[in-house]
Amino acid sequence: MNLNDQKKDDFAKQFSVGLVLFVILLMVGVFLLQYAPMIAFFWLSGLGFGYVLQRSRFCFVAAFRDPVLTGSTAVTRGVLVALALTTIGFTAVKYICQSTGQIIPGHGYIVAIGMNTVVGGIIFGIGMVIAGGCASGMLMRIGEGFEMHLITLIGFFLGTILGNNHLQWWNNHWMWIKEGVFLPDLFGWAGALIIQLLVIALLYGLAVKWEAKQEV
Amino acid sequence: MDSEGQKNFRKWFKPSWSYVTGAVLLSILQVITLIVTQEPLGITSAFSYWAVRLQGVLGFGTPEQLGMITQLMGARETLWFEENLVTLRNLGIILGAFLSALLASQFRLKKIKSGQQALMALLGGLLMGYGSSIASGCNIGAFFSGIGSMSLSGWVFGLSLFIGAFIGGKLLIRFLI
């Protein structure tokens, strides 16, 4: 059997296993649906996120690391597009909820800003580059067969235990804006949306220029 | 499956999507998630949940944490997948990526090459775990969902991630390559 045949054989094998897995995953979804639709939704949306992340090689580490390390901003621009589209979608949902007198969803994600945000972000940034995978990338790569990222997951869990026990301290020191800032509260809905999209567009322009500069 | 059929299937599952396609689909999933679950996508709250549970079993932590654990333990009639739906979704992300890799025949069991690699994986994970638990979120919850929610914290976290990635890149070059 030559190399080409072997490749075809491997393709057929993996594809068949994939089809069987697909059926099993859907059956689990139907099983979960019997408990509650919400449970099935978490399951199916997780599968969707995992599928899209893997198929589009969407890597947040590369988005932050590559501009400096290799000069490529392709993933960075992809992340910026995602930020812009998600901003528009989320803002539409939130605005509609507010106008119709419903509770604005997702306000739990407007979190406090303090030294914890800065230090946490820097530590997380160093960690994701060293591990070669962020939170979503780590889960995705476990699915792709990387043993290494199982160890990252264990480390992640241990780090969480440590961080949780220091949380109180961080909340009591250098906490700048405890209640967080929801930008529409500052600039109005339209103002905040325009400002944020302009900032994203500006970053996109910088990313295009940065990459062009590297190629010269 | 004959080879013609195989070729047709390959067309559907083999090529990677562009980053922009990924961005569009992720954003659509994010918006649906916000509408259905009333919260955007987050990952690390699942790790926090199990960390607190483990502490409960081992019996250490602040009084508030232990109080939370007692509460959780009191409501133990639920099945494991009902207890923390984010855990279920994270499992879904792993298996969704597994499915995608199989259908594209990209699944490869990649063994750990060296002790150094294992150490880096552990250290990187530790740093991410600590960072995400003090900053209340990771690259998804605090950055992607944070900025999408028009929270100023998302931008501050994003800038910090960039600084961290820069430092991490320098460390990699200095000590490894």
CSV table of C-alpha atoms in Angstrom, one decimal:
chain,number,residue,atom,x,y,z
A,1,MET,CA,0.0,0.0,0.0
A,2,ASN,CA,1.5,3.3,-1.0
A,3,LEU,CA,1.3,6.5,1.0
A,4,ASN,CA,-1.6,7.8,-0.9
A,5,ASP,CA,-3.7,4.7,-0.3
A,6,GLN,CA,-2.8,4.8,3.3
A,7,LYS,CA,-4.1,8.4,3.5
A,8,LYS,CA,-7.3,7.5,1.8
A,9,ASP,CA,-7.7,4.5,4.2
A,10,ASP,CA,-7.1,6.8,7.2
A,11,PHE,CA,-9.6,9.3,5.8
A,12,ALA,CA,-12.3,6.6,5.4
A,13,LYS,CA,-11.6,5.3,8.9
A,14,GLN,CA,-11.7,8.6,10.7
A,15,PHE,CA,-14.8,9.7,8.7
A,16,SER,CA,-16.7,6.6,9.6
A,17,VAL,CA,-15.8,6.9,13.3
A,18,GLY,CA,-16.9,10.6,13.0
A,19,LEU,CA,-20.3,9.6,11.6
A,20,VAL,CA,-20.9,7.1,14.4
A,21,LEU,CA,-19.8,9.8,16.9
A,22,PHE,CA,-22.2,12.3,15.3
A,23,VAL,CA,-25.1,9.9,15.8
A,24,ILE,CA,-24.1,9.2,19.4
A,25,LEU,CA,-23.7,12.9,20.2
A,26,LEU,CA,-27.2,13.6,18.8
A,27,MET,CA,-28.7,10.7,20.8
A,28,VAL,CA,-27.2,12.1,24.0
A,29,GLY,CA,-28.8,15.4,23.0
A,30,VAL,CA,-32.2,13.7,22.7
A,31,PHE,CA,-31.6,12.0,26.0
A,32,LEU,CA,-30.9,15.3,27.7
A,33,LEU,CA,-33.9,16.9,26.1
A,34,GLN,CA,-36.0,14.6,28.2
A,35,TYR,CA,-34.6,16.3,31.4
A,36,ALA,CA,-35.0,19.8,30.2
A,37,PRO,CA,-34.6,21.7,26.9
A,38,MET,CA,-32.1,24.0,28.6
A,39,ILE,CA,-29.8,21.1,29.4
A,40,ALA,CA,-29.9,19.9,25.8
A,41,PHE,CA,-29.2,23.4,24.6
A,42,PHE,CA,-26.0,23.7,26.7
A,43,TRP,CA,-24.9,20.4,25.2
A,44,LEU,CA,-25.7,21.1,21.6
A,45,SER,CA,-24.3,24.7,21.7
A,46,GLY,CA,-21.1,23.3,23.2
A,47,LEU,CA,-20.8,20.9,20.3
A,48,GLY,CA,-21.5,23.8,17.9
A,49,PHE,CA,-18.8,26.0,19.5
A,50,GLY,CA,-16.3,23.2,19.5
A,51,TYR,CA,-17.0,22.3,15.9
A,52,VAL,CA,-16.7,25.9,14.7
A,53,LEU,CA,-13.5,26.6,16.8
A,54,GLN,CA,-11.8,23.5,15.3
A,55,ARG,CA,-12.9,23.8,11.8
A,56,SER,CA,-11.9,27.5,11.5
A,57,ARG,CA,-8.8,27.0,13.6
A,58,PHE,CA,-10.0,29.9,15.7
A,59,CYS,CA,-7.1,30.5,18.2
A,60,PHE,CA,-7.2,33.4,20.6
A,61,VAL,CA,-3.5,32.8,21.6
A,62,ALA,CA,-2.4,33.3,18.0
A,63,ALA,CA,-4.5,36.4,17.8
A,64,PHE,CA,-2.6,38.0,20.7
A,65,ARG,CA,0.8,36.4,20.1
A,66,ASP,CA,1.4,36.3,16.3
A,67,PRO,CA,1.4,40.1,15.6
A,68,VAL,CA,4.5,40.4,17.7
A,69,LEU,CA,6.0,36.9,17.2
A,70,THR,CA,5.5,36.4,13.5
A,71,GLY,CA,3.9,39.7,12.3
A,72,SER,CA,0.8,37.8,11.0
A,73,THR,CA,-2.5,39.4,12.0
A,74,ALA,CA,-4.9,37.1,10.2
A,75,VAL,CA,-6.3,35.5,13.4
A,76,THR,CA,-6.3,38.9,15.1
A,77,ARG,CA,-8.5,40.3,12.4
A,78,GLY,CA,-10.8,37.3,12.7
A,79,VAL,CA,-11.2,37.9,16.4
A,80,LEU,CA,-11.9,41.6,15.8
A,81,VAL,CA,-14.6,40.7,13.3
A,82,ALA,CA,-16.1,38.3,16.0
A,83,LEU,CA,-16.0,41.1,18.6
A,84,ALA,CA,-17.7,43.6,16.2
A,85,LEU,CA,-20.5,41.1,15.2
A,86,THR,CA,-21.1,39.9,18.8
A,87,THR,CA,-21.2,43.5,20.0
A,88,ILE,CA,-23.9,44.3,17.4
A,89,GLY,CA,-25.9,41.2,18.2
A,90,PHE,CA,-25.7,41.5,22.0
A,91,THR,CA,-26.5,45.2,21.9
A,92,ALA,CA,-29.6,44.5,19.7
A,93,VAL,CA,-30.8,41.8,22.2
A,94,LYS,CA,-30.1,44.0,25.2
A,95,TYR,CA,-31.7,47.1,23.7
A,96,ILE,CA,-34.9,45.2,22.7
A,97,CYS,CA,-35.1,43.7,26.2
A,98,GLN,CA,-34.7,47.1,27.8
A,99,SER,CA,-37.3,48.8,25.5
A,100,THR,CA,-39.8,46.0,26.2
A,101,GLY,CA,-39.3,46.3,29.9
A,102,GLN,CA,-37.6,42.9,30.3
A,103,ILE,CA,-34.4,42.3,32.3
A,104,ILE,CA,-31.3,42.9,30.3
A,105,PRO,CA,-29.6,39.5,29.9
A,106,GLY,CA,-25.9,38.9,30.5
A,107,HIS,CA,-25.3,41.8,32.9
A,108,GLY,CA,-23.4,39.4,35.1
A,109,TYR,CA,-20.6,39.9,32.6
A,110,ILE,CA,-20.2,43.6,33.4
A,111,VAL,CA,-17.6,42.9,36.0
A,112,ALA,CA,-15.5,45.0,38.4
A,113,ILE,CA,-12.4,46.7,37.1
A,114,GLY,CA,-9.3,46.8,39.3
A,115,MET,CA,-5.7,45.6,39.6
A,116,ASN,CA,-7.2,42.1,39.6
A,117,THR,CA,-8.3,42.6,35.9
A,118,VAL,CA,-4.9,43.9,34.9
A,119,VAL,CA,-2.8,41.3,36.8
A,120,GLY,CA,-5.2,38.5,36.0
A,121,GLY,CA,-5.1,39.4,32.3
A,122,ILE,CA,-1.3,39.6,32.2
A,123,ILE,CA,-0.9,36.3,34.1
A,124,PHE,CA,-3.5,34.7,31.8
A,125,GLY,CA,-1.7,36.1,28.7
A,126,ILE,CA,1.6,34.7,29.8
A,127,GLY,CA,0.0,31.3,30.6
A,128,MET,CA,-1.8,30.9,27.3
A,129,VAL,CA,1.3,31.6,25.3
A,130,ILE,CA,3.4,29.2,27.4
A,131,ALA,CA,0.7,26.5,27.2
A,132,GLY,CA,0.0,27.2,23.5
A,133,GLY,CA,-3.7,27.3,24.2
A,134,CYS,CA,-6.3,29.5,25.9
A,135,ALA,CA,-9.4,28.2,27.7
A,136,SER,CA,-11.3,27.5,24.5
A,137,GLY,CA,-8.2,26.4,22.6
A,138,MET,CA,-7.2,24.0,25.4
A,139,LEU,CA,-10.6,22.3,25.2
A,140,MET,CA,-10.5,22.2,21.4
A,141,ARG,CA,-7.0,20.7,21.3
A,142,ILE,CA,-8.0,18.0,23.8
A,143,GLY,CA,-10.6,17.1,21.3
A,144,GLU,CA,-8.0,17.1,18.5
A,145,GLY,CA,-5.9,14.6,20.5
A,146,PHE,CA,-3.3,16.7,22.2
A,147,GLU,CA,-2.3,14.9,25.4
A,148,MET,CA,-0.3,18.0,26.5
A,149,HIS,CA,-3.5,20.0,26.9
A,150,LEU,CA,-4.9,17.5,29.4
A,151,ILE,CA,-2.0,18.5,31.7
A,152,THR,CA,-2.9,22.1,31.0
A,153,LEU,CA,-6.4,21.4,32.1
A,154,ILE,CA,-5.2,19.9,35.4
A,155,GLY,CA,-3.0,23.0,35.8
A,156,PHE,CA,-5.9,25.3,35.0
A,157,PHE,CA,-8.0,23.5,37.7
A,158,LEU,CA,-5.2,23.8,40.3
A,159,GLY,CA,-4.6,27.5,39.4
A,160,THR,CA,-8.3,28.1,39.9
A,161,ILE,CA,-8.3,26.6,43.4
A,162,LEU,CA,-5.4,28.9,44.3
A,163,GLY,CA,-7.0,32.0,42.6
A,164,ASN,CA,-10.3,31.4,44.2
A,165,ASN,CA,-8.7,31.5,47.6
A,166,HIS,CA,-7.0,34.8,46.9
A,167,LEU,CA,-10.1,36.4,45.4
A,168,GLN,CA,-11.1,38.0,48.6
A,169,TRP,CA,-7.8,39.7,48.9
A,170,TRP,CA,-7.8,41.0,45.3
A,171,ASN,CA,-11.4,42.3,45.8
A,172,ASN,CA,-10.1,44.3,48.8
A,173,HIS,CA,-7.0,45.8,47.2
A,174,TRP,CA,-6.7,48.2,44.3
A,175,MET,CA,-10.3,47.7,43.2
A,176,TRP,CA,-11.0,50.7,41.0
A,177,ILE,CA,-14.6,50.4,39.8
A,178,LYS,CA,-16.3,47.8,41.9
A,179,GLU,CA,-19.7,47.9,40.1
A,180,GLY,CA,-18.1,47.7,36.6
A,181,VAL,CA,-18.9,50.0,33.6
A,182,PHE,CA,-21.6,49.2,31.1
A,183,LEU,CA,-20.6,51.5,28.2
A,184,PRO,CA,-24.2,52.5,27.2
A,185,ASP,CA,-24.6,53.9,30.7
A,186,LEU,CA,-21.8,56.3,29.9
A,187,PHE,CA,-22.4,57.2,26.2
A,188,GLY,CA,-26.0,56.1,25.6
A,189,TRP,CA,-26.9,53.0,23.5
A,190,ALA,CA,-26.1,54.5,20.0
A,191,GLY,CA,-23.0,56.4,21.3
A,192,ALA,CA,-21.5,53.3,23.0
A,193,LEU,CA,-22.1,51.1,20.0
A,194,ILE,CA,-20.6,53.6,17.6
A,195,ILE,CA,-17.5,54.3,19.8
A,196,GLN,CA,-16.9,50.6,20.4
A,197,LEU,CA,-17.3,49.7,16.7
A,198,LEU,CA,-14.9,52.6,15.8
A,199,VAL,CA,-12.3,51.3,18.2
A,200,ILE,CA,-12.6,47.8,16.7
A,201,ALA,CA,-12.4,49.3,13.2
A,202,LEU,CA,-9.3,51.3,14.2
A,203,LEU,CA,-7.6,48.2,15.6
A,204,TYR,CA,-8.5,46.3,12.4
A,205,GLY,CA,-6.9,49.0,10.3
A,206,LEU,CA,-3.8,48.9,12.6
A,207,ALA,CA,-3.7,45.1,12.1
A,208,VAL,CA,-3.8,45.4,8.3
A,209,LYS,CA,-1.0,48.1,8.4
A,210,TRP,CA,1.1,46.1,10.8
A,211,GLU,CA,1.0,43.0,8.6
A,212,ALA,CA,1.8,45.0,5.5
A,213,LYS,CA,4.8,46.6,7.3
A,214,GLN,CA,6.2,43.2,8.2
A,215,GLU,CA,6.2,42.0,4.6
A,216,VAL,CA,8.3,44.9,3.3
B,1,MET,CA,-18.2,4.1,0.3
B,2,ASP,CA,-16.9,4.4,-3.3
B,3,SER,CA,-14.1,6.8,-4.0
B,4,GLU,CA,-16.4,9.3,-5.9
B,5,GLY,CA,-18.7,9.6,-2.9
B,6,GLN,CA,-15.7,9.9,-0.7
B,7,LYS,CA,-14.4,12.8,-2.7
B,8,ASN,CA,-17.7,14.6,-2.5
B,9,PHE,CA,-17.8,14.2,1.3
B,10,ARG,CA,-14.2,15.3,1.5
B,11,LYS,CA,-15.2,18.6,-0.1
B,12,TRP,CA,-17.6,19.2,2.7
B,13,PHE,CA,-15.6,18.3,5.7
B,14,LYS,CA,-11.9,18.5,4.8
B,15,PRO,CA,-11.2,22.2,4.1
B,16,SER,CA,-10.8,24.5,7.0
B,17,TRP,CA,-13.1,27.5,7.1
B,18,SER,CA,-11.7,31.0,7.0
B,19,TYR,CA,-11.3,33.0,10.2
B,20,VAL,CA,-14.0,35.3,9.1
B,21,THR,CA,-16.4,32.4,8.6
B,22,GLY,CA,-15.5,31.2,12.1
B,23,ALA,CA,-16.0,34.7,13.5
B,24,VAL,CA,-19.5,34.9,11.9
B,25,LEU,CA,-20.6,31.5,13.2
B,26,LEU,CA,-19.2,32.1,16.7
B,27,SER,CA,-21.0,35.4,16.9
B,28,ILE,CA,-24.3,33.8,15.8
B,29,LEU,CA,-23.8,31.1,18.4
B,30,GLN,CA,-23.0,33.7,21.0
B,31,VAL,CA,-26.2,35.7,20.3
B,32,ILE,CA,-28.4,32.6,20.4
B,33,THR,CA,-26.6,31.6,23.7
B,34,LEU,CA,-27.4,35.0,25.2
B,35,ILE,CA,-31.0,34.8,24.2
B,36,VAL,CA,-31.6,31.2,25.4
B,37,THR,CA,-29.5,31.1,28.5
B,38,GLN,CA,-29.6,34.8,29.4
B,39,GLU,CA,-25.8,34.8,29.6
B,40,PRO,CA,-23.0,34.9,27.0
B,41,LEU,CA,-20.5,32.1,26.5
B,42,GLY,CA,-18.2,31.4,29.5
B,43,ILE,CA,-15.9,28.5,30.2
B,44,THR,CA,-14.1,29.0,33.5
B,45,SER,CA,-17.0,29.2,35.9
B,46,ALA,CA,-17.2,25.4,35.5
B,47,PHE,CA,-13.6,25.1,36.8
B,48,SER,CA,-14.5,27.4,39.7
B,49,TYR,CA,-17.5,25.3,40.5
B,50,TRP,CA,-15.6,22.0,40.7
B,51,ALA,CA,-12.7,23.7,42.5
B,52,VAL,CA,-15.1,24.8,45.3
B,53,ARG,CA,-16.7,21.3,45.3
B,54,LEU,CA,-13.3,19.7,45.7
B,55,GLN,CA,-12.5,22.1,48.5
B,56,GLY,CA,-15.7,21.1,50.2
B,57,VAL,CA,-14.7,17.4,50.1
B,58,LEU,CA,-11.3,18.2,51.4
B,59,GLY,CA,-12.7,20.7,53.9
B,60,PHE,CA,-10.6,23.9,53.5
B,61,GLY,CA,-11.4,27.4,52.4
B,62,THR,CA,-13.0,30.6,53.6
B,63,PRO,CA,-16.2,30.5,55.6
B,64,GLU,CA,-18.1,31.9,52.6
B,65,GLN,CA,-16.8,29.2,50.4
B,66,LEU,CA,-17.6,26.5,52.8
B,67,GLY,CA,-21.1,28.0,53.3
B,68,MET,CA,-21.6,27.9,49.5
B,69,ILE,CA,-20.4,24.2,49.4
B,70,THR,CA,-22.8,23.2,52.2
B,71,GLN,CA,-25.6,24.8,50.2
B,72,LEU,CA,-24.5,22.9,47.1
B,73,MET,CA,-24.3,19.7,49.0
B,74,GLY,CA,-27.8,20.3,50.4
B,75,ALA,CA,-29.2,20.2,46.9
B,76,ARG,CA,-27.7,17.0,45.8
B,77,GLU,CA,-30.7,15.3,44.3
B,78,THR,CA,-29.7,16.5,40.9
B,79,LEU,CA,-27.8,14.5,38.3
B,80,TRP,CA,-24.2,15.5,37.6
B,81,PHE,CA,-24.9,17.2,34.3
B,82,GLU,CA,-27.7,19.3,35.8
B,83,GLU,CA,-25.4,20.6,38.5
B,84,ASN,CA,-23.3,22.9,36.4
B,85,LEU,CA,-24.5,23.3,32.8
B,86,VAL,CA,-21.2,25.1,31.9
B,87,THR,CA,-19.4,21.8,32.6
B,88,LEU,CA,-21.7,20.1,30.2
B,89,ARG,CA,-21.1,22.7,27.5
B,90,ASN,CA,-17.3,22.5,28.0
B,91,LEU,CA,-17.6,18.7,27.5
B,92,GLY,CA,-19.6,19.6,24.3
B,93,ILE,CA,-16.8,21.9,23.1
B,94,ILE,CA,-14.2,19.1,23.5
B,95,LEU,CA,-16.5,16.5,21.7
B,96,GLY,CA,-17.5,19.0,19.0
B,97,ALA,CA,-13.9,19.6,18.2
B,98,PHE,CA,-13.3,15.9,18.3
B,99,LEU,CA,-16.1,15.4,15.8
B,100,SER,CA,-14.8,18.1,13.5
B,101,ALA,CA,-11.3,16.7,13.6
B,102,LEU,CA,-12.6,13.2,12.8
B,103,LEU,CA,-14.8,14.3,9.9
B,104,ALA,CA,-11.8,16.1,8.4
B,105,SER,CA,-9.5,13.2,9.3
B,106,GLN,CA,-7.3,15.5,11.3
B,107,PHE,CA,-7.5,13.7,14.5
B,108,ARG,CA,-4.0,12.7,15.7
B,109,LEU,CA,-3.1,11.4,19.2
B,110,LYS,CA,-0.2,13.8,20.0
B,111,LYS,CA,1.8,12.3,22.8
B,112,ILE,CA,3.7,14.5,25.3
B,113,LYS,CA,7.2,14.8,23.8
B,114,SER,CA,9.3,15.7,26.9
B,115,GLY,CA,9.2,16.5,30.5
B,116,GLN,CA,9.8,20.1,29.6
B,117,GLN,CA,6.7,20.2,27.4
B,118,ALA,CA,4.7,18.7,30.3
B,119,LEU,CA,6.1,21.3,32.7
B,120,MET,CA,5.2,24.1,30.3
B,121,ALA,CA,1.7,22.7,29.9
B,122,LEU,CA,1.2,22.5,33.6
B,123,LEU,CA,2.7,26.0,34.3
B,124,GLY,CA,0.7,27.6,31.5
B,125,GLY,CA,-2.5,26.0,32.9
B,126,LEU,CA,-1.7,27.1,36.4
B,127,LEU,CA,-1.1,30.7,35.3
B,128,MET,CA,-4.4,30.7,33.3
B,129,GLY,CA,-6.3,29.2,36.1
B,130,TYR,CA,-5.0,31.8,38.6
B,131,GLY,CA,-5.4,34.7,36.2
B,132,SER,CA,-9.0,33.8,35.2
B,133,SER,CA,-10.2,33.3,38.7
B,134,ILE,CA,-9.0,36.6,40.0
B,135,ALA,CA,-10.1,38.5,36.9
B,136,SER,CA,-13.4,36.7,36.8
B,137,GLY,CA,-13.0,35.2,33.4
B,138,CYS,CA,-10.8,33.9,30.6
B,139,ASN,CA,-10.3,34.8,27.0
B,140,ILE,CA,-13.9,33.9,26.4
B,141,GLY,CA,-15.9,35.1,29.4
B,142,ALA,CA,-13.9,38.2,30.3
B,143,PHE,CA,-12.5,39.1,26.9
B,144,PHE,CA,-14.8,37.9,24.0
B,145,SER,CA,-18.1,38.0,26.0
B,146,GLY,CA,-17.0,41.0,28.1
B,147,ILE,CA,-16.3,43.2,25.1
B,148,GLY,CA,-19.4,41.8,23.3
B,149,SER,CA,-21.4,42.9,26.4
B,150,MET,CA,-19.9,46.4,26.1
B,151,SER,CA,-18.3,46.1,29.5
B,152,LEU,CA,-15.2,48.3,30.0
B,153,SER,CA,-13.7,45.4,31.9
B,154,GLY,CA,-13.4,43.5,28.7
B,155,TRP,CA,-11.2,46.1,27.1
B,156,VAL,CA,-9.0,46.4,30.2
B,157,PHE,CA,-8.7,42.6,30.3
B,158,GLY,CA,-7.9,42.5,26.6
B,159,LEU,CA,-5.1,45.0,26.8
B,160,SER,CA,-3.7,43.1,29.7
B,161,LEU,CA,-3.9,39.9,27.7
B,162,PHE,CA,-1.9,41.6,25.0
B,163,ILE,CA,0.8,42.7,27.4
B,164,GLY,CA,0.9,39.2,28.9
B,165,ALA,CA,1.1,37.5,25.5
B,166,PHE,CA,4.0,39.8,24.6
B,167,ILE,CA,5.9,38.9,27.8
B,168,GLY,CA,5.0,35.2,27.2
B,169,GLY,CA,6.4,35.4,23.7
B,170,LYS,CA,9.6,36.9,24.9
B,171,LEU,CA,10.0,34.2,27.6
B,172,LEU,CA,9.4,31.5,25.0
B,173,ILE,CA,12.1,32.9,22.7
B,174,ARG,CA,14.5,33.4,25.5
B,175,PHE,CA,14.2,30.0,27.2
B,176,LEU,CA,13.2,27.7,24.4
B,177,ILE,CA,14.1,28.6,20.9
